[in-house]
mmCIF file of C-alpha atoms in Angstrom:
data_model
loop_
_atom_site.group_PDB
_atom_site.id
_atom_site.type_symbol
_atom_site.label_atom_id
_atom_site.label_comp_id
_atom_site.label_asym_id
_atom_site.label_seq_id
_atom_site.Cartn_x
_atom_site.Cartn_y
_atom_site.Cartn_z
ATOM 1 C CA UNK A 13 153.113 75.738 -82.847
ATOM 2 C CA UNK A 14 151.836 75.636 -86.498
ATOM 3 C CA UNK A 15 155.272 77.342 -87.862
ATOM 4 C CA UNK A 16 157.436 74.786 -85.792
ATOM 5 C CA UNK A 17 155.661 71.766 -87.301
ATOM 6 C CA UNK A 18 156.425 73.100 -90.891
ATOM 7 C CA UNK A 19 159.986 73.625 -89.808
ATOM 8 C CA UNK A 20 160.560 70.073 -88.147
ATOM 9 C CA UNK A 21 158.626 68.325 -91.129
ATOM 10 C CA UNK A 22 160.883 70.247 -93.625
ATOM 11 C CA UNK A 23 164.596 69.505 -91.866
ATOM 12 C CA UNK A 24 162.801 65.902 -92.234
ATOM 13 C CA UNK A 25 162.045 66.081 -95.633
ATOM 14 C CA UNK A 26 166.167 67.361 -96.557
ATOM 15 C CA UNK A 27 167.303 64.641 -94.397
ATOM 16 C CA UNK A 28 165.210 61.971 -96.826
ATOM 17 C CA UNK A 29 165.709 63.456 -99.419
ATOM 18 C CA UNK A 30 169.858 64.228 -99.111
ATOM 19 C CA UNK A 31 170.946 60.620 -97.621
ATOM 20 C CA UNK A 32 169.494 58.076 -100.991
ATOM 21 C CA UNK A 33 172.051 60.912 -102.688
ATOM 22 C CA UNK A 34 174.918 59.452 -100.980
ATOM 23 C CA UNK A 35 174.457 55.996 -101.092
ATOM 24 C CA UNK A 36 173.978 56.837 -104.580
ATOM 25 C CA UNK A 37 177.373 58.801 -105.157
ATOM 26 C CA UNK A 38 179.611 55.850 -103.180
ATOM 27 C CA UNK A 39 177.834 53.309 -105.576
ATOM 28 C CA UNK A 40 178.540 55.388 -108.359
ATOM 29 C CA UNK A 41 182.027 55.900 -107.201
ATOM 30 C CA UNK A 42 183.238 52.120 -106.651
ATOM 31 C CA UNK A 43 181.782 51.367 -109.703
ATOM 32 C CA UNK A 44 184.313 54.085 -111.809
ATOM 33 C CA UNK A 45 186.994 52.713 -110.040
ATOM 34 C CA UNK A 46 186.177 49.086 -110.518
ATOM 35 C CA UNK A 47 185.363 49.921 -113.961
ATOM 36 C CA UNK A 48 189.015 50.600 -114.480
ATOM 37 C CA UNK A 49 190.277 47.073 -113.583
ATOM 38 C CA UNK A 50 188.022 45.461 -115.913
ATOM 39 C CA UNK A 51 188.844 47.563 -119.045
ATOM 40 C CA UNK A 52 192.573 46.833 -118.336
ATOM 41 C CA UNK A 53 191.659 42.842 -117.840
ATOM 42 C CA UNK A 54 189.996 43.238 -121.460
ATOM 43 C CA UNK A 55 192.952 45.271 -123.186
ATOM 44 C CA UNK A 56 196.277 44.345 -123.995
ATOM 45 C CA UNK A 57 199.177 44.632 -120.882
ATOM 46 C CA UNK A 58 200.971 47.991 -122.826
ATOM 47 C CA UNK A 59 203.791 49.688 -120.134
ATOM 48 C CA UNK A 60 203.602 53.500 -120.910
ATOM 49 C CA UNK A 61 206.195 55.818 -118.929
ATOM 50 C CA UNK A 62 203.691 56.379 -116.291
ATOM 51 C CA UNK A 63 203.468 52.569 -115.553
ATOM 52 C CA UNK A 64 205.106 50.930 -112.731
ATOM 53 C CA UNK A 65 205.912 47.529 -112.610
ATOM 54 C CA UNK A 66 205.710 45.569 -109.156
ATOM 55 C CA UNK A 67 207.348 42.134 -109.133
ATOM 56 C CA UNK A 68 206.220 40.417 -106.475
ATOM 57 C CA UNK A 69 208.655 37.243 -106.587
ATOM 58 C CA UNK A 70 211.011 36.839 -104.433
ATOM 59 C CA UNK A 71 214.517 38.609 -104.005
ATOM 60 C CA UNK A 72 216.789 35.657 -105.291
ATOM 61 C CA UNK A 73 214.507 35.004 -108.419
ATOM 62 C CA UNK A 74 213.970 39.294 -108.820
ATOM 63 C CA UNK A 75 218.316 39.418 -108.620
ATOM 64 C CA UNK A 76 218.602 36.527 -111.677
ATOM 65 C CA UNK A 77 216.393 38.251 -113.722
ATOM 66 C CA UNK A 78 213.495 41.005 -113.582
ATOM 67 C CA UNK A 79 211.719 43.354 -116.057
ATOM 68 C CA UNK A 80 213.909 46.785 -116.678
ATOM 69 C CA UNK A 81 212.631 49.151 -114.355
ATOM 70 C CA UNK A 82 210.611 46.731 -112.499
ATOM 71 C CA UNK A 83 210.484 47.152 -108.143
ATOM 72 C CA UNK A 84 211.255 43.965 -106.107
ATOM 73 C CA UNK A 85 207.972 44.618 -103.334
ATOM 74 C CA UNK A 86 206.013 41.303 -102.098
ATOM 75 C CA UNK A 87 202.824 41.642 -99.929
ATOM 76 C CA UNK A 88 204.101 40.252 -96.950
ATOM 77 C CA UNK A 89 205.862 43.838 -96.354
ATOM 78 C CA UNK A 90 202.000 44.816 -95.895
ATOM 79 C CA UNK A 91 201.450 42.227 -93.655
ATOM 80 C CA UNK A 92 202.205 41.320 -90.019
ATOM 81 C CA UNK A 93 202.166 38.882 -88.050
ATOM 82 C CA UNK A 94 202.588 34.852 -88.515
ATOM 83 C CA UNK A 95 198.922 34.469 -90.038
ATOM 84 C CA UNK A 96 199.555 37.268 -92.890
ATOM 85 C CA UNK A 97 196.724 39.923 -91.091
ATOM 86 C CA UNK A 98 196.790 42.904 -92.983
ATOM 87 C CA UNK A 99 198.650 45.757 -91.361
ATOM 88 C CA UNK A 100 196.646 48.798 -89.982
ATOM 89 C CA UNK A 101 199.099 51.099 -90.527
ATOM 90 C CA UNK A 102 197.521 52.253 -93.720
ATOM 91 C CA UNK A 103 199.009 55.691 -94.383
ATOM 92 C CA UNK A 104 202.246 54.457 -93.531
ATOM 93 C CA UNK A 105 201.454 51.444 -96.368
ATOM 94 C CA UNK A 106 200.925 54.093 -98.828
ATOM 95 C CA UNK A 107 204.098 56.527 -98.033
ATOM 96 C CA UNK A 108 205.900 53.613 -99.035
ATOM 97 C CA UNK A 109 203.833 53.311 -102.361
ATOM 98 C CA UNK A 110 204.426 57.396 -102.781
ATOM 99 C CA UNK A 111 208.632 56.035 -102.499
ATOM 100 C CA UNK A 112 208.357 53.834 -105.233
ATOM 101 C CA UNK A 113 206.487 56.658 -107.318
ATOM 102 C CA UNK A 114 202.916 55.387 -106.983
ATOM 103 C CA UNK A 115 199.738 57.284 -106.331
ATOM 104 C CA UNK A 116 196.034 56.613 -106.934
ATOM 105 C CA UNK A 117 196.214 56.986 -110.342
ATOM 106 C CA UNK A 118 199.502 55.217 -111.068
ATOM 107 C CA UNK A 119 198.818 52.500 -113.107
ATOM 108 C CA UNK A 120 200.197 49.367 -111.383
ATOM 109 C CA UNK A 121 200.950 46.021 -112.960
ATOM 110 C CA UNK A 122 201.798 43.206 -110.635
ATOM 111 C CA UNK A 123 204.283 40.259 -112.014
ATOM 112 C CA UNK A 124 205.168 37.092 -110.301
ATOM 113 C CA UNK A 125 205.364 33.397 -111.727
ATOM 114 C CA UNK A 126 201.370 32.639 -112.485
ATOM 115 C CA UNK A 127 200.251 29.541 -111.939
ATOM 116 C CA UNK A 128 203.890 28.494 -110.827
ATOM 117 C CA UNK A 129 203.564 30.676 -107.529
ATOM 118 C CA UNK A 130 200.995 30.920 -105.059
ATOM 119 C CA UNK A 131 199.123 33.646 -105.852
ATOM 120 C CA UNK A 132 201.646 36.594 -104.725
ATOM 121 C CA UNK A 133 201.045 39.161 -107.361
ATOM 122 C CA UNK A 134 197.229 38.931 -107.069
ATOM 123 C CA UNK A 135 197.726 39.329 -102.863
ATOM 124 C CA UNK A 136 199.946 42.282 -103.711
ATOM 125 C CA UNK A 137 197.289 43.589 -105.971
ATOM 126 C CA UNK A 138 194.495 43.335 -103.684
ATOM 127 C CA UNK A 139 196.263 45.325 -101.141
ATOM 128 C CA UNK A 140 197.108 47.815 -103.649
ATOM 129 C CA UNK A 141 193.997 48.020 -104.161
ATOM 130 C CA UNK A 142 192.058 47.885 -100.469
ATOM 131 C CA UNK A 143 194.602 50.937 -99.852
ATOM 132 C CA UNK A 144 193.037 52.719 -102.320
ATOM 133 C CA UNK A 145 195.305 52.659 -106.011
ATOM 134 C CA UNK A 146 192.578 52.541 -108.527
ATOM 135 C CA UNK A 147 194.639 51.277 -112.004
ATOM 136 C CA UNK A 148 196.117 47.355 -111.383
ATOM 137 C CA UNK A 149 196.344 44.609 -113.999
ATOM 138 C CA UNK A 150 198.244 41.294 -112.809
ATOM 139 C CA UNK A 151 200.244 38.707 -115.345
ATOM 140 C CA UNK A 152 202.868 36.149 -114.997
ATOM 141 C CA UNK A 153 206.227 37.446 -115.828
ATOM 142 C CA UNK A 154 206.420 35.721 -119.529
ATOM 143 C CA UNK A 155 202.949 37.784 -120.350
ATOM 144 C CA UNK A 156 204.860 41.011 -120.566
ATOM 145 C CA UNK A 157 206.792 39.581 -123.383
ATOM 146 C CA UNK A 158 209.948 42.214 -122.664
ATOM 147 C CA UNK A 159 213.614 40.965 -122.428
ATOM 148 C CA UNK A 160 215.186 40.701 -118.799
ATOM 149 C CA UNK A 161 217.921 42.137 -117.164
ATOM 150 C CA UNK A 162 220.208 41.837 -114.212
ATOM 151 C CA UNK A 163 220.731 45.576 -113.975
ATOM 152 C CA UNK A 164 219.538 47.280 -110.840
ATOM 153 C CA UNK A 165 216.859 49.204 -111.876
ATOM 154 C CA UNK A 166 216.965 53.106 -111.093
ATOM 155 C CA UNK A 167 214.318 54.213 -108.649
ATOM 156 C CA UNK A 168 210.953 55.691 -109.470
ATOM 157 C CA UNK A 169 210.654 59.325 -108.755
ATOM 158 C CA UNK A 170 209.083 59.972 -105.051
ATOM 159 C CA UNK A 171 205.485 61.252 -105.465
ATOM 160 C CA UNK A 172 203.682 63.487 -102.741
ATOM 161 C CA UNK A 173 202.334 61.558 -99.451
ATOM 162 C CA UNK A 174 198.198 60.608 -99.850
ATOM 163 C CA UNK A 175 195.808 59.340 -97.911
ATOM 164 C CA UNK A 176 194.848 55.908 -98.207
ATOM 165 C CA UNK A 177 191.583 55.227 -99.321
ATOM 166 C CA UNK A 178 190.997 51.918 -97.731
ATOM 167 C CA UNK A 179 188.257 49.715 -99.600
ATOM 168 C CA UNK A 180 187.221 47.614 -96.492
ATOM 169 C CA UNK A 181 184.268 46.004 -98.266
ATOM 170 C CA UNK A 182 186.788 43.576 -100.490
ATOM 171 C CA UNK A 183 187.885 42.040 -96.979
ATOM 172 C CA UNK A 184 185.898 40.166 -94.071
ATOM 173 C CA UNK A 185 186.849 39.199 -90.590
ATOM 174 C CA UNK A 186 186.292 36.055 -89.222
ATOM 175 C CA UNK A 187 183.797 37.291 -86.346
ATOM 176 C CA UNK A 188 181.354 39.102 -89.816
ATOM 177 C CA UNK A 189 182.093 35.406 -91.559
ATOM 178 C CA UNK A 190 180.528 33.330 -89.348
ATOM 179 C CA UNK A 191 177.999 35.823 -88.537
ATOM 180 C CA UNK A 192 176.985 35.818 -92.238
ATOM 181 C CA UNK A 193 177.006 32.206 -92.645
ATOM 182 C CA UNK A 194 175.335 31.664 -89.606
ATOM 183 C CA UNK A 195 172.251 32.839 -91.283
ATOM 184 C CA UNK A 196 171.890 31.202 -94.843
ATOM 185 C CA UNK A 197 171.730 33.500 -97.663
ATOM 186 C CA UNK A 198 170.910 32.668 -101.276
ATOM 187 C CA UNK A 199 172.636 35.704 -101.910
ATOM 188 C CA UNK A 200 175.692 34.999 -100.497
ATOM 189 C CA UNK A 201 178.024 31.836 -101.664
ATOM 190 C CA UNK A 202 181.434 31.156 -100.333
ATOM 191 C CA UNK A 203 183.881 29.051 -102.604
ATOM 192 C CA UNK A 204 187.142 27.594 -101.008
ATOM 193 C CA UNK A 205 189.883 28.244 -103.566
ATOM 194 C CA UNK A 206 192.448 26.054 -101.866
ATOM 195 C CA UNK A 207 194.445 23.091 -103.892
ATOM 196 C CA UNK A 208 192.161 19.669 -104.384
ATOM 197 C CA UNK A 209 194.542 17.803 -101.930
ATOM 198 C CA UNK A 210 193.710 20.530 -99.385
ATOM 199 C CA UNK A 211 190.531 20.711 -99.471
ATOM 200 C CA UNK A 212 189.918 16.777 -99.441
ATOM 201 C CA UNK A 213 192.160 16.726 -96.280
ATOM 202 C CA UNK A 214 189.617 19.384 -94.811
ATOM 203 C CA UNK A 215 187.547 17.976 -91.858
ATOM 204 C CA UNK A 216 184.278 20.330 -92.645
ATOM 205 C CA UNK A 217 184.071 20.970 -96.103
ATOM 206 C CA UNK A 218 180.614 22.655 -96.371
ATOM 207 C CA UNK A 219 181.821 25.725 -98.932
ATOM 208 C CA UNK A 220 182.208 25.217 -102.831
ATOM 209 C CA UNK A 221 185.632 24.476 -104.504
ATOM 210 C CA UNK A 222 186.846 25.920 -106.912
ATOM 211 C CA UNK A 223 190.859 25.883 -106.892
ATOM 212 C CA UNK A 224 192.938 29.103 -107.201
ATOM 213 C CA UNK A 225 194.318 28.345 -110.578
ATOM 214 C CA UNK A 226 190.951 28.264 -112.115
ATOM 215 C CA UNK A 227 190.479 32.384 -111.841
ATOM 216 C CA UNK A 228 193.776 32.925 -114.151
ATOM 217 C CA UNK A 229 195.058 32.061 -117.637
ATOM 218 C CA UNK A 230 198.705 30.331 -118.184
ATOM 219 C CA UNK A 231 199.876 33.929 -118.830
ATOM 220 C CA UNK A 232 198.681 34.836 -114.893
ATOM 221 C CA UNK A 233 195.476 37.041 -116.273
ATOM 222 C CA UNK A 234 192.031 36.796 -115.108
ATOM 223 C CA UNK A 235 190.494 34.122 -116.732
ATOM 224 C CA UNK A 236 186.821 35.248 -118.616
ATOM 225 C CA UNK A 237 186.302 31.202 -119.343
ATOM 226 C CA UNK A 238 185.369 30.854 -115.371
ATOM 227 C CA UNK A 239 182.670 33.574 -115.437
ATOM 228 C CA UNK A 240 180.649 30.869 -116.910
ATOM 229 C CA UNK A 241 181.552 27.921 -115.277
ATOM 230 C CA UNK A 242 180.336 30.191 -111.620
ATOM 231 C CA UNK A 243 176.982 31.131 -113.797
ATOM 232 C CA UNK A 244 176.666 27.659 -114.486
ATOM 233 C CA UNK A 245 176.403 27.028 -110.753
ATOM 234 C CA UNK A 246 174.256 29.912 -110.188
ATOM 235 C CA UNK A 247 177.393 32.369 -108.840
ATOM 236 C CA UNK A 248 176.151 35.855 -110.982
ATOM 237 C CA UNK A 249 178.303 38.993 -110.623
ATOM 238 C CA UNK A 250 175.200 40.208 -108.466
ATOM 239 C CA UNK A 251 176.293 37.831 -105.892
ATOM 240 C CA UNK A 252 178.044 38.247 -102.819
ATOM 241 C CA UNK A 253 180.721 36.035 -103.139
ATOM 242 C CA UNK A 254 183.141 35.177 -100.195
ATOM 243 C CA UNK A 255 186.752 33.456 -100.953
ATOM 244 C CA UNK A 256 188.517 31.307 -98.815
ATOM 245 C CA UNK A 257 192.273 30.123 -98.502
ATOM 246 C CA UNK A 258 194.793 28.588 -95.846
ATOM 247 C CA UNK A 259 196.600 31.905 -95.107
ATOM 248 C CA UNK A 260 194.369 34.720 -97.170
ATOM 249 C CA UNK A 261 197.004 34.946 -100.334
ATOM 250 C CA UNK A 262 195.085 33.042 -102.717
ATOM 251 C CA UNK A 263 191.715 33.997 -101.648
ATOM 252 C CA UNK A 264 192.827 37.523 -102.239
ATOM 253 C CA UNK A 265 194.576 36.447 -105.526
ATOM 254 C CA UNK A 266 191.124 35.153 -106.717
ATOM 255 C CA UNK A 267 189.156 38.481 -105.269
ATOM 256 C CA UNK A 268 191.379 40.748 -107.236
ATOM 257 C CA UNK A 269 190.750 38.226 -110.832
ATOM 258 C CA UNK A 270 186.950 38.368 -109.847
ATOM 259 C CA UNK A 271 187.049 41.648 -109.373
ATOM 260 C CA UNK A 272 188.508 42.233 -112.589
ATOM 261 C CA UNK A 273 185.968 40.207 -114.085
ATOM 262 C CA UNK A 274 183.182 42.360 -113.153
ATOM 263 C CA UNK A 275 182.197 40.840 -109.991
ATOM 264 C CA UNK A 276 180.412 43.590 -107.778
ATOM 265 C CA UNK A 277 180.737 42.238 -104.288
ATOM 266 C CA UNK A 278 183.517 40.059 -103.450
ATOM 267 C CA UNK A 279 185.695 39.414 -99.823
ATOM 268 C CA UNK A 280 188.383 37.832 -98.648
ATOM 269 C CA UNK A 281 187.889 36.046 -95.417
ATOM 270 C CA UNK A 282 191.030 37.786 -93.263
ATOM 271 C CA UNK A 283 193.228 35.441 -91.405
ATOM 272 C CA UNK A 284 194.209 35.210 -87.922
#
């Protein structure tokens, strides 16, 4: 009886001691990876041969003029449905991304028109990045500062299939949304990053505002000069910080910036 107590109270003992090792090792993990994004937010865009440049406009504007090289691919080919859900399809997402010659490691930058769009290269991003690519930097077009071209550009060489690695803590349904905001937290702060005149149209305007175009500079880069402006208001990187939008493109836009900013725990509120 003696002998079996020792060996229950020492498979105990392993089990404490093993699982505070994990959580440790995922923390450590996301915080690598993240680490990456914000070192390329503070260095100069530089395309290497390894780079691969996603524009995210759409076809008409890609076919009058695009970066050499550059891939035509907008998010909504990672999307489905009319309320731009997220596919589920996720290995299938990233055998297309191992066509266009992109891995984890690739490192991605994501064009479109900055502030003149609606966000597309940052929703691109983020899904780039939920899948699991660990290198992406987005910019207006003009911040490359390359010459254009009409020229078709030749395709990327096709890279082995992976496995998505699907970051599922940058996104949050509905159903976990309301559940969380059900119960106040000071913890947790949601900010509505849709246009002034939408938001002053809005019926129930209980979130924060702060509008889309406020996360990025004119050259489509996250903006450092709002990291302030949200500690000003008490919004720390600590925070969990939940971003809202009409159809979940600028939300995401904004998660991706924030994330590049340093921000440790950020959503987008998914879409239905």
């Amino acid at each position: 009886m003696k002998l079996i107590l020792i060996v229950f109270c020492s498979i105990l003992l392993i089990q404490c001691a093993q699982k505070p090792t994990e959580v440790y090792e995922k923390s450590e993990y996301k915080d690598k990876v993240q680490s990456l994004i914000v070192l390329g937010a503070r260095s100069p865009l530089k395309i290497t041969e390894d780079t691969v440049v996603l524009d995210a406009r759409s076809n008409f504007s890609y076919s009058v003029s695009h970066i050499p090289n550059s891939i035509n691919l907008q998010w909504k080919e990672f999307s489905g449905g009319k309320k731009n859900k997220l596919r589920s399809d996720f290995d299938e997402m990233t055998k297309r991304l191992a066509r266009l010659g992109i891995s984890i490691n690739t490192p991605v930058i994501v064009v479109d028109k900055g502030l003149f769009g609606k966000g597309e290269a940052g929703r691109l991003a983020w899904t780039l990045y939920y899948l699991g690519v660990e290198n992406i930097q987005v910019a207006s077009i003009q911040a490359l500062k390359t010459r254009m071209t009409i020229k078709e550009s030749l395709p990327k060489k096709m890279l082995p299939f992976w496995k998505s690695q699907v970051r599922d803590y940058i996104l949050i349904t509905q159903k976990d949304f309301f559940k969380k905001t059900d119960v106040q937290s000071k913890n947790t702060v949601v900010i509505d990053v849709r246009s002034d005149n939408e938001y002053a149209q809005a019926t129930n305007n209980q979130s924060m505002h702060v509008e889309w175009t406020e996360f990025f500079t004119q050259l489509g880069r996250p903006n450092f000069n709002v990291v302030n402006k949200l500690k000003s208001v008490g919004i720390h990187k600590d925070k969990e910080v939940i971003l809202v939008s009409s159809k979940g493109v600028r939300s995401a836009a904004v998660a991706i910036s924030l994330i590049s900013l340093g921000y440790k725990d950020v959503k987008s509120l998914e879409t239905y």
